[in-house]
Amino acid sequence: MDRSSHILKATEVISHRRAILRLHPLATQNMFLRSPNLGNLKDIVESIQLDREALRLRPVDDPDPAYPLNSLSQDLRSRYRVTGHIEDLEESIQLDQKALSLRPEGHPKRSSSLKHLSSGLRNRFRQTGHLEDLDRCIELDREALLLRPMGHREHASSLHHLSSGLNSRFQLRDRLEDLEKSIQLAQEALLLRPVGHLEHASALNALSVGLRKRFWRTGHIEDFDKSIQLNEKALQISPVGHLYRASALNNLSVGLRSRFKLTGHLKDLEKCIQLDRQALLLYPEGHPNHASSLNQLSNHLWDRFQETSHQEDLTECLLSTKEAAHDICSPVSDCLKAVKNWVKFTRVHQHFAQSNLDAYITGLSLISRSLSMMPIISLQYQHLSSTINLPEFVSDGASAALYLRQLPLAVEFIEQGRGLLWSELRGLRTPMDSLHARDPSLADELRKINHQLEQLSTEDSVEAGTDLLLQTNSAQHQMETSQDPFGHGLSEKRRLLHSRDDVVEKIRKIRGFETFLGRKSFDELKSAAKYGPVIVVNCSWYGSYVLIILEQNLPVLISLGEGFYEEAETLVQQLMDARADIKTSPKRYNHVLRATLKDLWDLVVSPVVTKLRELQIPKMSRIFWCPTSILSTLPLHAAGPIEPGTKKFLPDLYISSYTPTLTALLTAFTTSKSSSKLPRLLVAGQYDTSLRNTKEEMKEVTQYRKHITVTSLEEASGTKNAVAKALVDHEWLHIASHGTLVPKEPFSSYFSLAGGSRFTLLDIIRLNLPNAAFAFLSACHTAEQSVGSVHNEVIHLAAAMQFCGFRSVVGTMWEMADVDGPEMVKDFYSSVFSNLEGDPSRCNGVGVQARALAEAIKKMRGRKGVTLERSKKSAIRGWVNQP
């Protein structure tokens, strides 16, 4: 057979198949609603193979090269609907993007490609929650609608698609104008799809959803009544085997549940459950909608259990929720919803305490999995802050373990759920020395993959991240990548993660490396307390506790009593409100701060100190605070006074440091390199009228040249690039400048340096400084987290310094007075260098910087005219490494 006849055969088969699809759309759609075991998946796979073959053999002068791309894309999306494999969805979007580029403005079939691409992006949005995909869908649908005006055979379809996108965006952004426009478009589509039309049921469902949402937004009961009527009509005309029966069942169930909530009529709830069971048959295991359908059924079973106390409803409810949580073919977002239900259903019943804990453990795994859906770290942070209530989830999960008195597990859970983004990045810098000695090729392969992942993850934007792909690819691929940077970034990250998993699996087969890159057990984690107790304060609405971790024993548990969570919330809010008005009401702020420090002493610190004394922890020993949730914003280190009428605070009893995680502390202690040489100190600062004392402060630092080699980047020479370059050759760093916190975008927080340059948090974490030892950040907000941030992630400038290599970092938890800089620096460095006793390496000894800071603050407290706010502002972020 020659090549032309081969092409003809392939195209004839595909054309015949398309003819069947046009003649029998109902039967074809039902194929996607039934179980893959009935042969549907085999048919789809065969169709994909034919598409690929036709695409390979298409003639060079094909008049519509986009057509076979769209065909393959649709079949891949069909397989995705059956299997949930996101790789098929990603390839489908890439094909649609390419097809759209082949149908530029003016092409007669451009509207078809717009619709296909919009459909793929909408599916990806459901998987990842990436809002830009939804916005792009709406843009594409608007353009498609313009190309399909009234009278066009696809006008109603375009109205429907745009209405659906606007409806989804309203759900997320609560813009009433989106909902109103969505309803208007749905009403127009319904007029064009009258009774008897194939899409009539779909149009009824779409309008009913919009009206129901408008009722909940505006309270207009007529919208709600009309919504139910439309739901019921849609189901009546959607018999078994109908194209839209599953969505009709689900929508009516949701509507009836809403009516049950309003009226309390149990018959509505009974009907909901019947409808849910029918819908679940159409979304069997393996279907991407399976978890969502299970979630709906479990919610309604829970409602009925609340009304009737029938134990069988609770049993089925829990089974359905667990199944949904573990469904690997459904979107992670649906699985996480199942986890939240699982937690809710088991939390109030003591005999389900272990199941409740299992729910939290499952959820933590899903949260980690969901992060892989975001190519870069800033998007991961947005995902954690917008779609997952992470701090409370982690703290509540730990409280579930503590309720069962599983103290080591509680520590492990907090460790796994805290600092997720730092942990992911830190895993990409895992030391390879031992592995290289056993298998150099595997070590080199893993190092290369890790480097690529880190480059992608730490870019400023998805567009910048995909520049990495553009450098070595063809011009065609460069164009496709630039058109959908998020998609290509996601595909590249997925590819790298798969490669990394394969390499790690091989490494774990080597004797002695069975747990390589695995999660640390409590027995490993407790070594973080080698140089002082680690005090984990778990703040949860369900019960707040302190865990004092000691190197040789099990954790010591202290209950903080009922109502602590609410009291902590009040303290945070009062302090933040007062701090916001500090310039206009400084006396009020000082009063609120004093009250806050006293309350912290009474509520948290005093019970801890009492227990430390019982444990015979010597006075002025180091202690490491690891607060969770909202407590991360409160100055535990400065609590007091110890007794009414005295001036003694916690710093008079113990030397406090903070650590985001136990692993961070372990890393600091184990990565030090002993040296008989004095470290080299880099000094950089910003000179302007708003920081009049910076030059004097830097002079104070440079005076210690007799003890240490000092490089000073003064005025114009102290740019961001100059500092980054010089850091490679210096073990110590002192920055004196403005520190700026960027709320909701912590990776954009920065130091202001010479020439108007900004040394951002992202710039810092891109650095890899294995010889770095100590950084003094003499700037505002360097160890502060803004209100509303994901507290357990501990994303601030001081933590970034620690990640890039500095094992001990001094920072500030709020604004710093410029006038304090020179004296603080003088007292601090004087203390550091006063007790070297001929041994230069002592200046990097464990606790040296912490004790020096404690002494400097003590001197500041003794100066006349220094306010409470100024004397308590500084805190060491203490991860000192050398034993």
GROMACS .gro file of N, CA, C and O in nm, residues 620 650-656 704 776 810 823-835 842 847-863 871 874-876:
model
  184
  620MET      N    1   1.931   3.089   8.234
  620MET     CA    2   2.003   3.148   8.121
  620MET      C    3   2.050   3.043   8.019
  620MET      O    4   2.142   3.069   7.941
  650LEU      N    5   1.104   3.739   8.062
  650LEU     CA    6   1.161   3.610   8.023
  650LEU      C    7   1.309   3.619   7.987
  650LEU      O    8   1.386   3.528   8.022
  651PRO      N    9   1.356   3.725   7.917
  651PRO     CA   10   1.499   3.732   7.886
  651PRO      C   11   1.590   3.732   8.008
  651PRO      O   12   1.710   3.706   7.997
  652ASP      N   13   1.533   3.760   8.126
  652ASP     CA   14   1.613   3.754   8.248
  652ASP      C   15   1.623   3.611   8.302
  652ASP      O   16   1.698   3.587   8.398
  653LEU      N   17   1.548   3.519   8.241
  653LEU     CA   18   1.551   3.379   8.287
  653LEU      C   19   1.616   3.286   8.187
  653LEU      O   20   1.694   3.198   8.223
  654TYR      N   21   1.581   3.302   8.059
  654TYR     CA   22   1.633   3.214   7.954
  654TYR      C   23   1.663   3.295   7.829
  654TYR      O   24   1.606   3.402   7.807
  655ILE      N   25   1.750   3.241   7.745
  655ILE     CA   26   1.784   3.304   7.618
  655ILE      C   27   1.700   3.239   7.508
  655ILE      O   28   1.717   3.121   7.478
  656SER      N   29   1.609   3.317   7.455
  656SER     CA   30   1.513   3.263   7.359
  656SER      C   31   1.560   3.277   7.215
  656SER      O   32   1.620   3.378   7.177
  704TYR      N   33   3.560   4.654   6.401
  704TYR     CA   34   3.604   4.523   6.448
  704TYR      C   35   3.697   4.454   6.351
  704TYR      O   36   3.715   4.332   6.356
  776PHE      N   37   2.332   3.939   6.054
  776PHE     CA   38   2.266   4.037   6.140
  776PHE      C   39   2.184   4.127   6.048
  776PHE      O   40   2.239   4.202   5.968
  810VAL      N   41   2.001   3.710   6.317
  810VAL     CA   42   1.935   3.804   6.407
  810VAL      C   43   1.842   3.891   6.323
  810VAL      O   44   1.883   3.947   6.221
  823GLU      N   45   2.414   5.171   6.874
  823GLU     CA   46   2.440   5.120   7.009
  823GLU      C   47   2.418   4.969   7.016
  823GLU      O   48   2.494   4.896   7.080
  824MET      N   49   2.313   4.922   6.951
  824MET     CA   50   2.285   4.778   6.950
  824MET      C   51   2.402   4.702   6.888
  824MET      O   52   2.449   4.600   6.940
  825VAL      N   53   2.450   4.752   6.774
  825VAL     CA   54   2.560   4.687   6.703
  825VAL      C   55   2.687   4.689   6.788
  825VAL      O   56   2.759   4.588   6.799
  826LYS      N   57   2.714   4.802   6.850
  826LYS     CA   58   2.834   4.814   6.933
  826LYS      C   59   2.832   4.713   7.047
  826LYS      O   60   2.930   4.641   7.071
  827ASP      N   61   2.719   4.705   7.116
  827ASP     CA   62   2.708   4.612   7.229
  827ASP      C   63   2.711   4.467   7.183
  827ASP      O   64   2.771   4.382   7.249
  828PHE      N   65   2.647   4.439   7.071
  828PHE     CA   66   2.641   4.302   7.022
  828PHE      C   67   2.779   4.249   6.983
  828PHE      O   68   2.823   4.145   7.033
  829TYR      N   69   2.847   4.320   6.893
  829TYR     CA   70   2.976   4.270   6.845
  829TYR      C   71   3.083   4.275   6.953
  829TYR      O   72   3.175   4.192   6.956
  830SER      N   73   3.071   4.371   7.043
  830SER     CA   74   3.165   4.376   7.156
  830SER      C   75   3.155   4.249   7.240
  830SER      O   76   3.255   4.191   7.280
  831SER      N   77   3.032   4.204   7.261
  831SER     CA   78   3.011   4.081   7.337
  831SER      C   79   3.063   3.959   7.261
  831SER      O   80   3.124   3.871   7.319
  832VAL      N   81   3.038   3.955   7.130
  832VAL     CA   82   3.082   3.841   7.049
  832VAL      C   83   3.232   3.823   7.055
  832VAL      O   84   3.284   3.711   7.071
  833PHE      N   85   3.307   3.935   7.046
  833PHE     CA   86   3.453   3.926   7.034
  833PHE      C   87   3.527   3.940   7.167
  833PHE      O   88   3.649   3.937   7.170
  834SER      N   89   3.451   3.952   7.276
  834SER     CA   90   3.519   3.976   7.405
  834SER      C   91   3.571   3.849   7.471
  834SER      O   92   3.655   3.856   7.559
  835ASN      N   93   3.522   3.734   7.429
  835ASN     CA   94   3.559   3.610   7.498
  835ASN      C   95   3.614   3.503   7.404
  835ASN      O   96   3.586   3.385   7.419
  842ARG      N   97   3.569   3.032   6.819
  842ARG     CA   98   3.468   3.048   6.925
  842ARG      C   99   3.359   3.149   6.886
  842ARG      O  100   3.248   3.142   6.938
  847GLY      N  101   2.543   2.929   7.041
  847GLY     CA  102   2.490   3.020   7.141
  847GLY      C  103   2.565   3.151   7.154
  847GLY      O  104   2.520   3.239   7.228
  848VAL      N  105   2.676   3.168   7.086
  848VAL     CA  106   2.754   3.291   7.101
  848VAL      C  107   2.673   3.413   7.059
  848VAL      O  108   2.662   3.512   7.132
  849GLN      N  109   2.614   3.406   6.938
  849GLN     CA  110   2.536   3.521   6.891
  849GLN      C  111   2.410   3.541   6.976
  849GLN      O  112   2.369   3.654   7.003
  850ALA      N  113   2.348   3.431   7.018
  850ALA     CA  114   2.227   3.442   7.099
  850ALA      C  115   2.257   3.512   7.232
  850ALA      O  116   2.181   3.600   7.276
  851ARG      N  117   2.367   3.473   7.295
  851ARG     CA  118   2.403   3.536   7.423
  851ARG      C  119   2.445   3.681   7.403
  851ARG      O  120   2.415   3.768   7.487
  852ALA      N  121   2.512   3.709   7.293
  852ALA     CA  122   2.553   3.846   7.266
  852ALA      C  123   2.431   3.935   7.246
  852ALA      O  124   2.427   4.049   7.294
  853LEU      N  125   2.331   3.884   7.176
  853LEU     CA  126   2.210   3.962   7.155
  853LEU      C  127   2.137   3.984   7.287
  853LEU      O  128   2.086   4.093   7.314
  854ALA      N  129   2.132   3.880   7.369
  854ALA     CA  130   2.066   3.893   7.499
  854ALA      C  131   2.133   4.002   7.583
  854ALA      O  132   2.065   4.083   7.648
  855GLU      N  133   2.264   4.005   7.581
  855GLU     CA  134   2.336   4.107   7.657
  855GLU      C  135   2.312   4.246   7.600
  855GLU      O  136   2.296   4.345   7.674
  856ALA      N  137   2.310   4.257   7.467
  856ALA     CA  138   2.288   4.387   7.403
  856ALA      C  139   2.148   4.440   7.435
  856ALA      O  140   2.131   4.560   7.463
  857ILE      N  141   2.049   4.353   7.432
  857ILE     CA  142   1.913   4.396   7.463
  857ILE      C  143   1.901   4.435   7.610
  857ILE      O  144   1.832   4.531   7.646
  858LYS      N  145   1.971   4.362   7.696
  858LYS     CA  146   1.968   4.395   7.839
  858LYS      C  147   2.023   4.535   7.863
  858LYS      O  148   1.968   4.613   7.941
  859LYS      N  149   2.129   4.570   7.790
  859LYS     CA  150   2.187   4.704   7.804
  859LYS      C  151   2.089   4.809   7.750
  859LYS      O  152   2.075   4.918   7.807
  860MET      N  153   2.021   4.776   7.640
  860MET     CA  154   1.924   4.870   7.585
  860MET      C  155   1.811   4.895   7.684
  860MET      O  156   1.766   5.009   7.702
  861ARG      N  157   1.766   4.788   7.747
  861ARG     CA  158   1.657   4.802   7.845
  861ARG      C  159   1.696   4.893   7.960
  861ARG      O  160   1.611   4.958   8.021
  862GLY      N  161   1.825   4.899   7.989
  862GLY     CA  162   1.871   4.980   8.102
  862GLY      C  163   1.891   5.126   8.069
  862GLY      O  164   1.916   5.207   8.158
  863ARG      N  165   1.883   5.161   7.938
  863ARG     CA  166   1.905   5.299   7.901
  863ARG      C  167   1.782   5.384   7.929
  863ARG      O  168   1.669   5.341   7.910
  871SER      N  169   1.274   4.816   7.338
  871SER     CA  170   1.359   4.722   7.410
  871SER      C  171   1.321   4.577   7.388
  871SER      O  172   1.399   4.487   7.416
  874SER      N  173   1.379   4.310   6.928
  874SER     CA  174   1.472   4.221   6.860
  874SER      C  175   1.460   4.079   6.906
  874SER      O  176   1.435   4.051   7.022
  875ALA      N  177   1.476   3.986   6.814
  875ALA     CA  178   1.472   3.843   6.847
  875ALA      C  179   1.571   3.771   6.760
  875ALA      O  180   1.584   3.800   6.642
  876ILE      N  181   1.644   3.680   6.816
  876ILE     CA  182   1.736   3.601   6.734
  876ILE      C  183   1.661   3.484   6.672
  876ILE      O  184   1.586   3.415   6.738
   0.00000   0.00000   0.00000
